[in-house]
Amino acid sequence: MGMLNLPGFLSCGKKKKDFSLSSEKDAHASDSDENLERGNWSNKADYLLSMVGYAVGLGNVWRFPYLTYQNGGGAFLIPYTLMLALAGLPLFFMECSLGQFASLGPISVWRILPLFQGVGVTMVIISTFVAIYYNVIIAYALYYLFASFQKVLPWSDCFSWADEFCSKTRLISDCNATLNGEIIHANYSFITSNNLTCINDTINYKPVQFPSEQYWNKVALQRSSGLDETGNIVWYLALCLLLSWMIVAAALFKGIKSSGKVVYFTALFPYVILLILLVRGATLEGALDGIEYYIGKQSNITKLMEAEVWKDAATQIFYSLSVAWGGLVALSSYNKFHNNCYSDAIFVCVTNCLTSVFAGFAIFSVLGHMAFVLERPVSEVVDSGFDLAFVAYPEALSKLPVSPLWSFLFFFMLLLLGLDSQFATIETLTTTIQDIYPQMMKKLRIPITLGVCILLFFLGLICVTQAGIYWVNLIDHFCAGWGILIAAVLEIIGIIYIYGGNRFIEDIEMMIGKKSCFFWMWWRMCWFFLTPVLLVAILVWSLVTFSTPTYGSVLYPAWGTAVGWCMIIFCVIWIPIIAVVKICKAEGNICQRIVSCCRPTANWGPYLECHRGERYSHVVNPQKEKEHEIPTVSAFTYFRE
C-alpha cells in the first residue's frame, strides 16, 4: 500500500513554503506542532501539569487520609506502595504509551484490537457519568467558598436553621452517681440539681450534631429524607453548578492550547494552600495528636493481616491515578511521538501518591486541634467522603482565629483540585469527538465544547435537587467502581495477550528507544501476570462483598439500587455489542471473522508517516480511513507477527 500524504504537508507535519492550509487546521493546532492535524501540547510542562491535575483530585484530600487512619495508620503505606508498583504504575504507563504511540483518543485507539473497541466506549461513557457528578461536587465547593465571605462563618454556631439536636459540645444525657452511699442511675438534670457528680465511664451523651453537620444537610443541601423524595431544585446549588460548567468551558475553548495554560494555576496553587494549611495546623494545640492518629504511634502493623486493608490500598491507587477512565490515553495522544512517556508515568504517579500523603498531614493537624478543643478522640471527629470535606474540616476551620480566611483557602483548594481533573475528563470527551469527526471538530470546536458542557449541566440538575446528594453517591458507587475495573481487566488482557505484550513493547521502543531485557523484566512480570491477577481479584472481591448502597444511615430503596445496576450495565453493555457488530461486518467463516477482528486494522500505527519506520511502512494514512471501517481478511496481508 502506497503512502498517502496530506496535501501541502511533509510527513511530520512541516508546512511546505508554497502551500497554506491554515483553514484546515484544528483550532488548537499551531504551525510549530509536530502533528498539524490534531495538534500537540505547547510544551512538556503543559502536559505534565495536566496529567498531575487529572490524577490529583478531591479524593487525595479526603479519601486517602481516611483510609490511612482506618487501616492501621502508617502501616497502611506498605500495601499502598506495593499496589502502586503492582497495579497503578503498570496500567498508567501502558495507557500513556498507547495514546502517545497512535495519537488517538480512547475509542479510536482500539484500532489496535477492533474486537475490544467497546472497552473504549465504556471508558468514555463512564467518564461522562463521572463528569456529571464531579462538577456537582465542585459546585458544593463553590457554594462554601462564597459562604466563607462573611465575618462569622454561617456554620460556626447553631443559628436559626438549627434544631434541638444541634450543639457545639457534647451534652450529657444520664450517668451513674453516688447518693447516700448507693449508686444510682439518673438523667443529668437530676444529677446537677442535687449537686451530684457523675462517676467516670458511666456517662451517656445525647445524640447531638455539630453546627457544620446540620448546616451541610439543612442549608447547603436542603437534604430530603431519601432518594424517594426528590423535592425541588436547590437554586443556589444550580447556579454554582452553572458557574462551574462555565469555568470548564472557558478553560477548554481552544482545547489543550488553553487548558494547558490554565493548569499552571489550578495544578500548582493547591500545593501552596496545602502548605499554608499545614503550617497553620502544625502550630495549633492538639495538632500532634492528629498527626499521630494519622501516621504515628497508633500505627497498627497487625492490620496488614486483614484482606480488607489490601483491597482498600489497591482501589485507592487504582482510582486516584485515574487509569481506565480514558483520560490518560486522550491527554497522552497530544504528545510528540518521541516523548519519554516512561519518565512521565513515573513522575506523575509518584507526585500523586506523595500529594496524598502530604494532604493527610495538613488535614489531620487541624482535626487534631478540633479533637483537643472538643475533648474528644480524633476518631470521633473524622469521617469519610463528603463528611470529611464538608462537615468535619469546616467545623475545625470555624474554630480558628480569622476563620473565614482559612475556610476560603480550603474551599478554594478543593475548587482547583476538582477543576483540573474535570478539564481532563471533558477533554477526553472532546478528543473522542475529534477522532470520529475530525473535519467537523476543526470548524466547530468551540460550539461543540460548549454544547457538551451545556448538555452535561442539564443532566446534572438531578444532582442539585433536595435528593441530589443521594444521586451523586449512587453514581459514584456504581459507575466509578465495577465499570472501571472491568474496562481495565479487558484492556490489559486485550493488549498483552491478544495484540501481544512483546509487540507492544516494540511499539514503545519505537518512541523511547531500545531498552535492555532487564529494564522490561518488571513490566513484563506485571503486565503478563501480577496486574491482571490483582485486578480480577479486586473485581471478584468487590462483587462478592456487594451490599446495598447507603448514604450515612439512609438506606437506598430497591429501585435506586436497580437504577445503579442499570447505569453500570449501560456502561459495559457496549463491549459485547460492538464486538458482535465487528464480527458481523468481517468476512469469512466465524473463525476467520474472529481472528480478523483480533488483529489491528490496516491504519493502526504511528499517526505520522515519518514515525512509522519499517514495521509500519505499509500503514495507510489514518485520515484516509474512517474509524468505523474494519479490515477483514486483508488484515492478514498487512500485519505480520
XYZ file of C-alpha atoms in Angstrom:
641
model
C 0.000 0.000 0.000
C 1.478 3.352 -1.003
C 1.839 6.306 1.330
C -0.993 8.812 1.381
C 0.407 12.161 2.484
C -1.849 15.001 3.437
C -1.668 17.616 0.677
C 0.531 20.573 1.483
C 2.431 18.899 4.322
C 5.572 16.864 4.708
C 5.360 13.566 6.532
C 5.960 15.017 10.008
C 3.662 17.957 9.753
C 6.185 20.529 8.495
C 4.436 23.004 6.332
C 5.625 23.485 2.772
C 6.590 27.026 1.896
C 4.332 27.240 -1.142
C 1.186 25.854 0.438
C -1.075 27.133 3.201
C -3.782 25.052 4.763
C -4.270 27.070 7.934
C -8.010 26.974 7.373
C -7.848 23.170 7.579
C -6.097 23.019 10.924
C -7.851 22.448 14.168
C -8.266 25.461 16.423
C -5.806 24.025 18.924
C -3.067 23.232 16.393
C -0.238 25.657 15.652
C 2.430 25.796 12.979
C 5.074 24.668 15.465
C 3.252 21.409 16.227
C 4.614 18.095 15.065
C 1.083 16.885 14.291
C -0.701 19.666 12.424
C -3.941 17.719 12.172
C -4.532 17.046 15.867
C -2.132 19.470 17.484
C 0.370 18.891 20.278
C 0.979 20.229 23.745
C 2.698 23.611 23.593
C 5.431 22.222 25.830
C 6.035 19.294 28.140
C 5.176 21.278 31.278
C 1.618 21.764 29.959
C 1.245 18.013 29.590
C 2.785 17.051 32.920
C 0.728 19.586 34.873
C -2.431 18.467 33.081
C -1.653 14.867 33.985
C -0.894 15.785 37.600
C -4.094 17.823 37.740
C -6.062 14.899 36.307
C -4.604 12.363 38.734
C -4.533 14.594 41.833
C -8.136 15.323 42.724
C -10.600 15.617 45.551
C -10.006 12.014 46.644
C -6.421 12.848 47.592
C -7.696 15.265 50.244
C -10.473 13.267 51.867
C -10.353 9.601 50.869
C -6.678 8.748 51.311
C -6.283 10.242 54.829
C -9.438 8.479 55.975
C -8.314 5.106 54.604
C -4.888 5.555 56.191
C -6.079 6.056 59.746
C -8.827 3.458 59.294
C -6.374 0.794 58.132
C -3.556 0.978 60.622
C -2.093 4.450 60.148
C 1.485 4.390 58.872
C 1.259 0.629 58.331
C -1.199 1.321 55.508
C 1.620 2.886 53.469
C 3.153 -0.587 52.973
C 0.257 -2.081 50.930
C -0.343 1.333 49.379
C 3.202 1.451 47.975
C 3.074 -2.161 46.801
C -0.213 -1.583 44.990
C 1.279 1.479 43.323
C 4.073 -0.700 41.929
C 1.900 -3.717 41.039
C -1.281 -2.129 39.665
C -1.185 1.639 39.382
C 2.097 2.289 37.617
C 1.905 -0.601 35.070
C -1.558 0.468 33.885
C -0.607 4.146 33.923
C 2.491 3.512 31.784
C 0.502 1.292 29.414
C -2.213 3.879 28.768
C 0.225 6.766 28.346
C 2.251 4.714 25.849
C -0.852 3.603 23.953
C -2.234 7.110 23.484
C 1.126 8.615 22.542
C 2.011 5.855 20.052
C -1.173 6.157 17.985
C -2.030 9.832 18.705
C -5.652 8.778 19.136
C -8.304 9.033 21.838
C -9.759 6.230 23.976
C -12.157 4.881 21.308
C -10.177 5.337 18.098
C -7.044 3.895 19.697
C -8.741 0.483 19.609
C -7.713 0.164 16.013
C -5.118 -1.898 17.825
C -7.807 -4.525 18.557
C -11.210 -3.878 16.900
C -12.934 -6.637 18.841
C -12.335 -4.688 22.066
C -13.344 -1.249 20.820
C -16.308 -1.389 23.176
C -13.814 -1.074 26.043
C -13.000 2.424 24.805
C -16.706 3.240 24.524
C -17.198 2.042 28.109
C -14.376 4.307 29.303
C -15.911 7.341 27.579
C -19.413 6.646 28.929
C -18.092 6.216 32.467
C -16.136 9.459 32.111
C -19.387 11.127 31.055
C -21.208 9.890 34.164
C -18.292 10.955 36.346
C -18.175 14.399 34.712
C -21.842 14.918 35.614
C -21.496 14.328 39.345
C -17.905 15.541 39.725
C -18.931 19.049 38.718
C -21.690 18.884 41.330
C -19.004 18.361 43.988
C -17.176 21.360 42.532
C -20.453 23.274 42.870
C -20.532 22.347 46.577
C -17.020 23.755 46.958
C -18.093 26.945 45.148
C -21.089 27.353 47.461
C -18.918 27.017 50.579
C -16.339 29.325 49.020
C -18.945 32.066 48.621
C -20.354 31.330 52.099
C -16.877 31.973 53.532
C -17.115 35.666 52.608
C -18.769 36.514 55.920
C -17.405 37.920 59.137
C -18.790 34.926 61.007
C -18.913 31.587 59.216
C -22.578 30.522 58.913
C -21.811 27.015 60.231
C -19.809 28.205 63.247
C -22.801 28.076 65.614
C -26.381 26.837 65.902
C -28.252 29.674 64.237
C -31.930 29.957 63.273
C -31.804 26.969 60.900
C -30.690 24.564 63.670
C -32.909 22.201 65.635
C -32.738 20.944 69.229
C -30.066 18.362 68.369
C -27.553 21.000 67.284
C -24.699 21.584 69.723
C -21.056 22.657 69.643
C -20.221 20.420 72.598
C -21.281 17.039 73.874
C -24.378 17.088 76.077
C -24.656 14.577 78.921
C -27.854 12.575 78.886
C -27.507 10.465 82.037
C -24.918 8.781 84.209
C -24.296 6.948 87.481
C -23.724 8.839 90.715
C -23.393 8.117 94.423
C -26.361 9.188 96.579
C -26.475 8.377 100.299
C -23.859 5.720 99.820
C -25.725 3.999 96.987
C -25.008 4.130 93.261
C -27.952 5.426 91.269
C -28.579 5.965 87.573
C -30.341 9.229 86.702
C -30.630 11.847 83.974
C -28.136 14.696 84.047
C -30.632 17.361 85.107
C -31.359 15.364 88.276
C -27.617 14.920 88.910
C -26.892 18.648 88.633
C -29.955 19.738 90.616
C -28.788 17.597 93.520
C -25.142 18.702 93.259
C -24.024 15.167 92.476
C -21.023 14.123 90.381
C -21.100 11.586 87.588
C -18.948 8.523 88.022
C -16.285 8.199 85.326
C -17.015 5.814 82.447
C -20.748 5.791 83.199
C -21.642 8.966 81.298
C -24.030 8.691 78.346
C -24.224 11.564 75.894
C -27.198 12.885 73.965
C -27.200 12.319 70.187
C -26.154 15.792 69.053
C -24.894 17.132 65.737
C -22.228 19.715 65.027
C -23.449 23.013 63.562
C -21.422 22.231 60.428
C -23.264 18.921 60.007
C -26.680 20.493 60.282
C -25.622 23.358 58.011
C -24.466 20.843 55.373
C -27.736 18.900 55.479
C -30.303 21.590 56.241
C -28.894 24.658 54.471
C -26.359 23.699 51.801
C -28.099 20.555 50.514
C -31.623 21.029 51.899
C -31.379 17.242 52.019
C -34.572 15.232 51.737
C -35.290 12.016 53.607
C -34.102 9.763 50.805
C -33.946 9.026 47.099
C -37.736 8.654 47.009
C -38.218 12.312 47.926
C -36.731 14.316 45.050
C -38.001 17.686 46.222
C -37.150 20.912 44.407
C -34.004 22.060 42.658
C -31.823 23.947 45.151
C -31.457 27.128 43.126
C -28.156 28.366 44.582
C -26.522 24.984 44.009
C -27.852 25.040 40.446
C -26.256 28.458 39.938
C -22.971 27.196 41.361
C -23.185 24.198 39.029
C -23.765 26.534 36.087
C -20.769 28.635 37.115
C -18.554 25.564 37.386
C -19.516 24.480 33.868
C -18.865 27.995 32.580
C -15.357 27.854 34.057
C -14.729 24.457 32.442
C -15.999 25.636 29.044
C -13.901 28.811 29.212
C -10.763 26.826 30.026
C -11.307 24.379 27.158
C -12.467 26.665 24.351
C -9.175 26.117 22.497
C -8.639 22.566 23.671
C -5.222 21.730 25.058
C -3.809 25.097 23.982
C -5.968 26.885 26.558
C -6.368 24.190 29.219
C -2.605 23.592 29.147
C -2.079 27.145 30.396
C -4.872 27.184 32.972
C -3.411 24.147 34.754
C -0.290 26.116 35.665
C -2.514 27.740 38.267
C -5.108 25.039 39.009
C -2.497 22.279 39.411
C 0.185 24.206 41.319
C -1.692 26.591 43.603
C -3.383 23.816 45.651
C 0.101 22.843 46.867
C 0.644 26.393 48.103
C -2.648 26.282 50.008
C -1.890 22.825 51.413
C 1.453 24.106 52.670
C -0.214 27.142 54.282
C -2.830 24.927 55.961
C -0.138 22.511 57.162
C 1.967 25.292 58.694
C -1.102 26.798 60.342
C -2.347 23.426 61.564
C 1.027 22.424 62.988
C 1.001 25.475 65.271
C -2.345 24.560 66.855
C -2.802 22.825 70.184
C -3.557 19.145 69.712
C -2.072 19.030 66.196
C 0.403 16.348 67.268
C -2.454 14.096 68.382
C -3.984 14.360 64.934
C -0.682 13.593 63.204
C -0.038 10.604 65.468
C -3.505 9.286 64.771
C -2.891 9.673 61.039
C 0.591 8.204 60.928
C 2.487 7.701 64.155
C 2.400 5.816 67.426
C -1.037 4.408 66.731
C 0.103 2.650 63.549
C -1.150 -0.916 63.750
C 1.073 -3.311 61.809
C -1.244 -6.258 62.590
C -3.815 -4.663 60.273
C -1.759 -5.944 57.359
C -3.127 -9.414 58.085
C -6.619 -8.261 57.024
C -7.603 -8.647 53.364
C -9.752 -5.508 53.512
C -6.651 -3.359 54.049
C -5.014 -4.627 50.855
C -8.248 -4.184 48.929
C -8.549 -0.575 50.132
C -4.940 0.129 49.153
C -5.436 -1.301 45.664
C -8.689 0.534 44.982
C -7.300 3.838 46.267
C -4.245 3.586 43.984
C -6.390 2.457 41.101
C -8.921 5.257 41.338
C -6.604 8.082 42.371
C -4.383 7.566 39.297
C -7.463 7.701 37.010
C -6.468 4.640 34.984
C -9.080 3.070 32.667
C -11.081 6.299 32.504
C -9.842 7.142 29.011
C -8.317 10.442 30.120
C -4.725 9.210 30.211
C -4.989 7.976 26.622
C -6.635 11.224 25.499
C -4.096 13.543 27.140
C -1.103 11.468 26.001
C -2.383 11.427 22.427
C -1.291 15.062 22.070
C 2.333 14.277 22.941
C 5.071 14.336 20.358
C 5.934 10.829 19.206
C 9.375 10.564 20.810
C 8.354 11.998 24.171
C 9.684 9.918 27.078
C 6.343 8.605 28.347
C 8.139 6.255 30.743
C 9.664 9.038 32.847
C 6.373 10.951 32.643
C 4.456 7.999 34.095
C 6.916 7.627 36.966
C 6.821 11.344 37.726
C 3.023 11.695 37.720
C 2.402 8.535 39.774
C 4.957 9.433 42.438
C 3.698 13.031 42.583
C 0.119 11.839 43.008
C 0.960 9.486 45.871
C 3.194 11.979 47.677
C 0.412 14.549 47.388
C -1.977 12.158 49.121
C 0.457 11.641 51.995
C 1.184 15.370 52.250
C -2.519 16.267 52.236
C -3.061 13.856 55.127
C -0.670 15.832 57.344
C -2.438 19.107 56.532
C -5.893 17.626 57.190
C -5.152 15.752 60.411
C -3.137 18.504 62.057
C -6.291 20.643 62.032
C -8.554 17.740 63.028
C -6.235 17.022 65.957
C -6.838 20.576 67.155
C -10.573 20.059 66.739
C -10.418 16.927 68.910
C -8.428 18.895 71.519
C -10.989 21.714 71.690
C -13.956 19.344 71.877
C -12.190 16.987 74.282
C -12.957 14.069 72.005
C -10.734 11.403 70.461
C -9.751 12.083 66.863
C -11.734 9.034 65.759
C -14.969 10.808 66.695
C -14.379 13.940 64.637
C -13.192 12.299 61.433
C -15.421 10.715 58.847
C -15.045 9.643 55.261
C -16.019 11.162 51.947
C -18.229 14.199 51.883
C -18.463 14.464 55.674
C -14.709 14.969 55.990
C -14.644 17.757 53.394
C -17.930 19.494 54.160
C -18.565 18.722 57.836
C -15.518 17.825 59.942
C -12.973 20.116 58.315
C -15.266 23.164 58.095
C -16.124 22.614 61.754
C -12.429 22.668 62.614
C -11.804 25.758 60.494
C -14.630 27.634 62.195
C -12.736 27.370 65.491
C -9.572 29.053 64.192
C -8.779 32.741 64.514
C -9.685 34.582 61.287
C -11.715 31.504 60.349
C -13.212 32.959 57.112
C -9.703 33.248 55.654
C -8.823 29.606 56.363
C -12.215 28.473 55.119
C -11.743 30.417 51.885
C -8.308 28.887 51.322
C -9.535 25.355 51.967
C -12.523 25.517 49.631
C -10.538 27.389 47.011
C -8.100 24.476 47.110
C -10.952 21.977 46.686
C -12.246 24.031 43.757
C -8.891 23.966 41.975
C -8.328 20.262 42.680
C -11.703 19.476 41.170
C -11.416 21.762 38.154
C -8.182 20.447 36.679
C -9.482 16.877 36.968
C -12.674 17.989 35.248
C -10.716 19.696 32.466
C -9.077 16.399 31.554
C -12.364 14.500 31.742
C -14.105 16.849 29.309
C -11.015 16.870 27.087
C -11.442 13.079 26.919
C -14.950 13.538 25.515
C -13.971 16.230 23.004
C -10.934 14.203 21.886
C -13.252 11.274 21.177
C -15.484 13.515 19.066
C -12.443 14.916 17.272
C -11.181 11.441 16.310
C -14.566 10.395 14.949
C -15.468 13.693 13.240
C -12.142 15.476 12.651
C -13.355 17.879 9.955
C -16.365 18.981 11.991
C -14.208 19.498 15.084
C -11.819 21.749 13.151
C -14.595 24.142 12.239
C -16.827 23.845 15.312
C -14.517 23.134 18.263
C -15.872 25.971 20.419
C -19.608 25.287 19.751
C -19.110 21.535 20.290
C -17.206 22.042 23.560
C -19.871 24.475 24.717
C -22.619 22.053 23.679
C -21.040 19.207 25.667
C -20.849 21.400 28.766
C -24.460 22.601 28.385
C -25.748 19.055 27.932
C -23.884 17.776 30.995
C -25.122 20.755 33.019
C -28.745 19.844 32.341
C -28.084 16.168 33.064
C -26.542 17.208 36.382
C -29.595 19.145 37.576
C -30.987 15.971 39.193
C -27.906 16.097 41.445
C -28.740 19.569 42.780
C -32.261 18.707 43.874
C -33.005 18.054 47.536
C -32.252 14.388 46.842
C -29.166 15.319 44.826
C -26.566 14.011 47.259
C -28.143 10.547 47.045
C -27.761 10.596 43.248
C -24.151 11.771 43.499
C -23.378 8.936 45.908
C -25.251 6.400 43.754
C -23.385 7.282 40.536
C -20.068 7.261 42.369
C -20.821 3.893 43.989
C -21.661 2.102 40.736
C -20.128 3.864 37.725
C -16.769 4.690 39.314
C -16.402 1.140 40.578
C -17.029 -2.062 38.677
C -17.180 -0.460 35.240
C -13.648 0.864 35.606
C -12.374 -2.481 36.886
C -13.999 -4.385 34.020
C -12.568 -1.950 31.461
C -9.097 -2.211 32.999
C -9.111 -6.022 33.060
C -10.185 -6.241 29.403
C -7.740 -3.513 28.402
C -4.709 -5.312 29.763
C -5.906 -8.723 28.504
C -6.544 -7.339 25.027
C -3.255 -5.512 24.640
C -0.943 -8.005 26.350
C -2.492 -11.370 25.498
C -4.218 -10.754 22.133
C -2.304 -7.919 20.486
C 0.871 -9.190 22.119
C 2.865 -7.870 25.040
C 6.211 -8.212 23.239
C 4.764 -6.487 20.208
C 3.510 -3.654 22.411
C 6.971 -3.317 23.970
C 8.434 -2.977 20.460
C 5.938 -0.180 19.804
C 7.060 1.613 22.963
C 10.713 1.233 21.982
C 9.932 2.978 18.698
C 9.088 6.019 20.827
C 11.574 5.962 23.724
C 14.401 3.924 22.222
C 15.691 0.416 22.794
C 15.848 -0.799 26.373
C 17.573 -3.775 27.927
C 15.848 -7.009 28.843
C 16.487 -6.173 32.475
C 14.556 -2.896 32.032
C 11.488 -4.719 30.700
C 11.639 -7.573 33.220
C 9.486 -5.827 35.805
C 6.955 -4.517 33.286
C 6.583 -7.929 31.653
C 6.029 -9.552 35.033
C 3.338 -7.006 35.908
C 1.594 -6.854 32.528
C 1.594 -10.604 31.893
C 0.684 -11.815 35.376
C 0.655 -9.667 38.519
C -1.535 -6.751 37.393
C -4.318 -8.758 35.656
C -4.484 -11.243 38.536
C -4.688 -8.404 41.050
C -7.398 -6.590 39.078
C -9.503 -9.729 38.724
C -9.130 -10.407 42.465
C -10.279 -6.867 43.309
C -13.222 -7.149 40.904
C -14.361 -10.509 42.298
C -13.873 -9.314 45.883
C -15.947 -6.200 45.216
C -18.782 -8.193 43.671
C -18.772 -10.855 46.391
C -18.849 -8.272 49.176
C -21.505 -6.118 47.494
C -24.003 -4.553 49.846
C -26.900 -2.217 49.219
C -25.544 1.334 48.963
C -26.273 3.781 51.752
C -25.667 7.441 52.421
C -24.878 7.710 56.110
C -27.690 5.870 57.839
C -30.094 6.270 54.888
C -30.635 3.002 53.017
C -31.330 3.252 49.300
C -34.676 1.879 48.052
C -34.670 -1.240 45.888
C -35.446 0.780 42.766
C -32.452 3.026 43.485
C -30.121 0.025 43.586
C -31.752 -1.204 40.361
C -31.039 2.152 38.719
C -27.421 1.820 39.820
C -27.122 -1.599 38.200
C -28.799 -0.248 35.049
C -26.180 2.514 34.868
C -23.293 0.077 35.131
C -24.916 -2.273 32.602
C -25.386 0.656 30.211
C -21.669 1.418 30.561
C -20.356 -2.097 29.879
C -23.018 -3.482 27.502
C -21.227 -1.833 24.578
C -18.295 -4.199 24.966
C -20.199 -7.304 23.727
C -22.456 -5.294 21.387
C -19.593 -3.700 19.477
C -17.683 -6.983 19.434
C -20.670 -8.692 17.771
C -21.032 -5.826 15.261
C -17.349 -6.049 14.358
C -17.576 -9.814 13.816
C -20.721 -9.449 11.689
C -19.023 -6.855 9.467
C -15.977 -9.031 8.871
C -15.753 -11.598 6.063
C -15.213 -15.329 6.037
C -16.428 -18.053 8.367
C -16.897 -17.367 12.062
C -13.336 -18.316 12.992
C -11.880 -16.123 10.259
C -14.070 -13.240 11.358
C -12.994 -13.506 14.985
C -9.327 -13.800 14.046
C -9.677 -10.823 11.697
C -11.188 -8.669 14.450
C -8.419 -9.722 16.838
C -5.808 -8.159 14.567
C -5.068 -4.427 14.237
C -6.802 -2.500 11.478
C -4.954 -1.531 8.323
C -4.475 2.012 9.607
C -3.070 1.071 13.018
C 0.302 2.540 13.842
C 2.012 5.893 14.396
C -0.114 8.787 13.184
C 2.595 10.445 11.067
C 4.387 8.772 8.191
C 7.873 9.735 9.350
C 7.402 7.784 12.598
C 6.189 4.526 11.061
C 9.570 3.085 10.174
C 9.913 -0.315 8.570
C 7.491 -2.035 10.973
C 4.580 0.145 9.887
C 5.669 1.168 6.384
C 2.508 -0.428 4.957
C 0.143 1.648 7.133
C -2.347 3.777 5.220
C -2.861 7.373 6.277
C -5.192 7.397 9.295
C -7.101 10.378 7.907
C -7.985 8.399 4.804
C -9.595 5.615 6.793
C -12.882 6.024 8.603
C -12.703 4.986 12.223
C -15.632 2.583 11.943
C -14.233 0.736 8.935
C -12.558 -2.533 9.801
C -10.322 -4.560 7.556
C -11.455 -8.073 7.019
C -9.156 -10.792 5.761
C -6.967 -8.079 4.215
C -5.550 -7.593 7.685
C -3.665 -10.858 7.244
C -1.771 -9.254 4.364
C -0.939 -6.086 6.245
C 0.284 -7.434 9.552
C 2.970 -9.859 10.438
C 3.727 -11.397 13.798
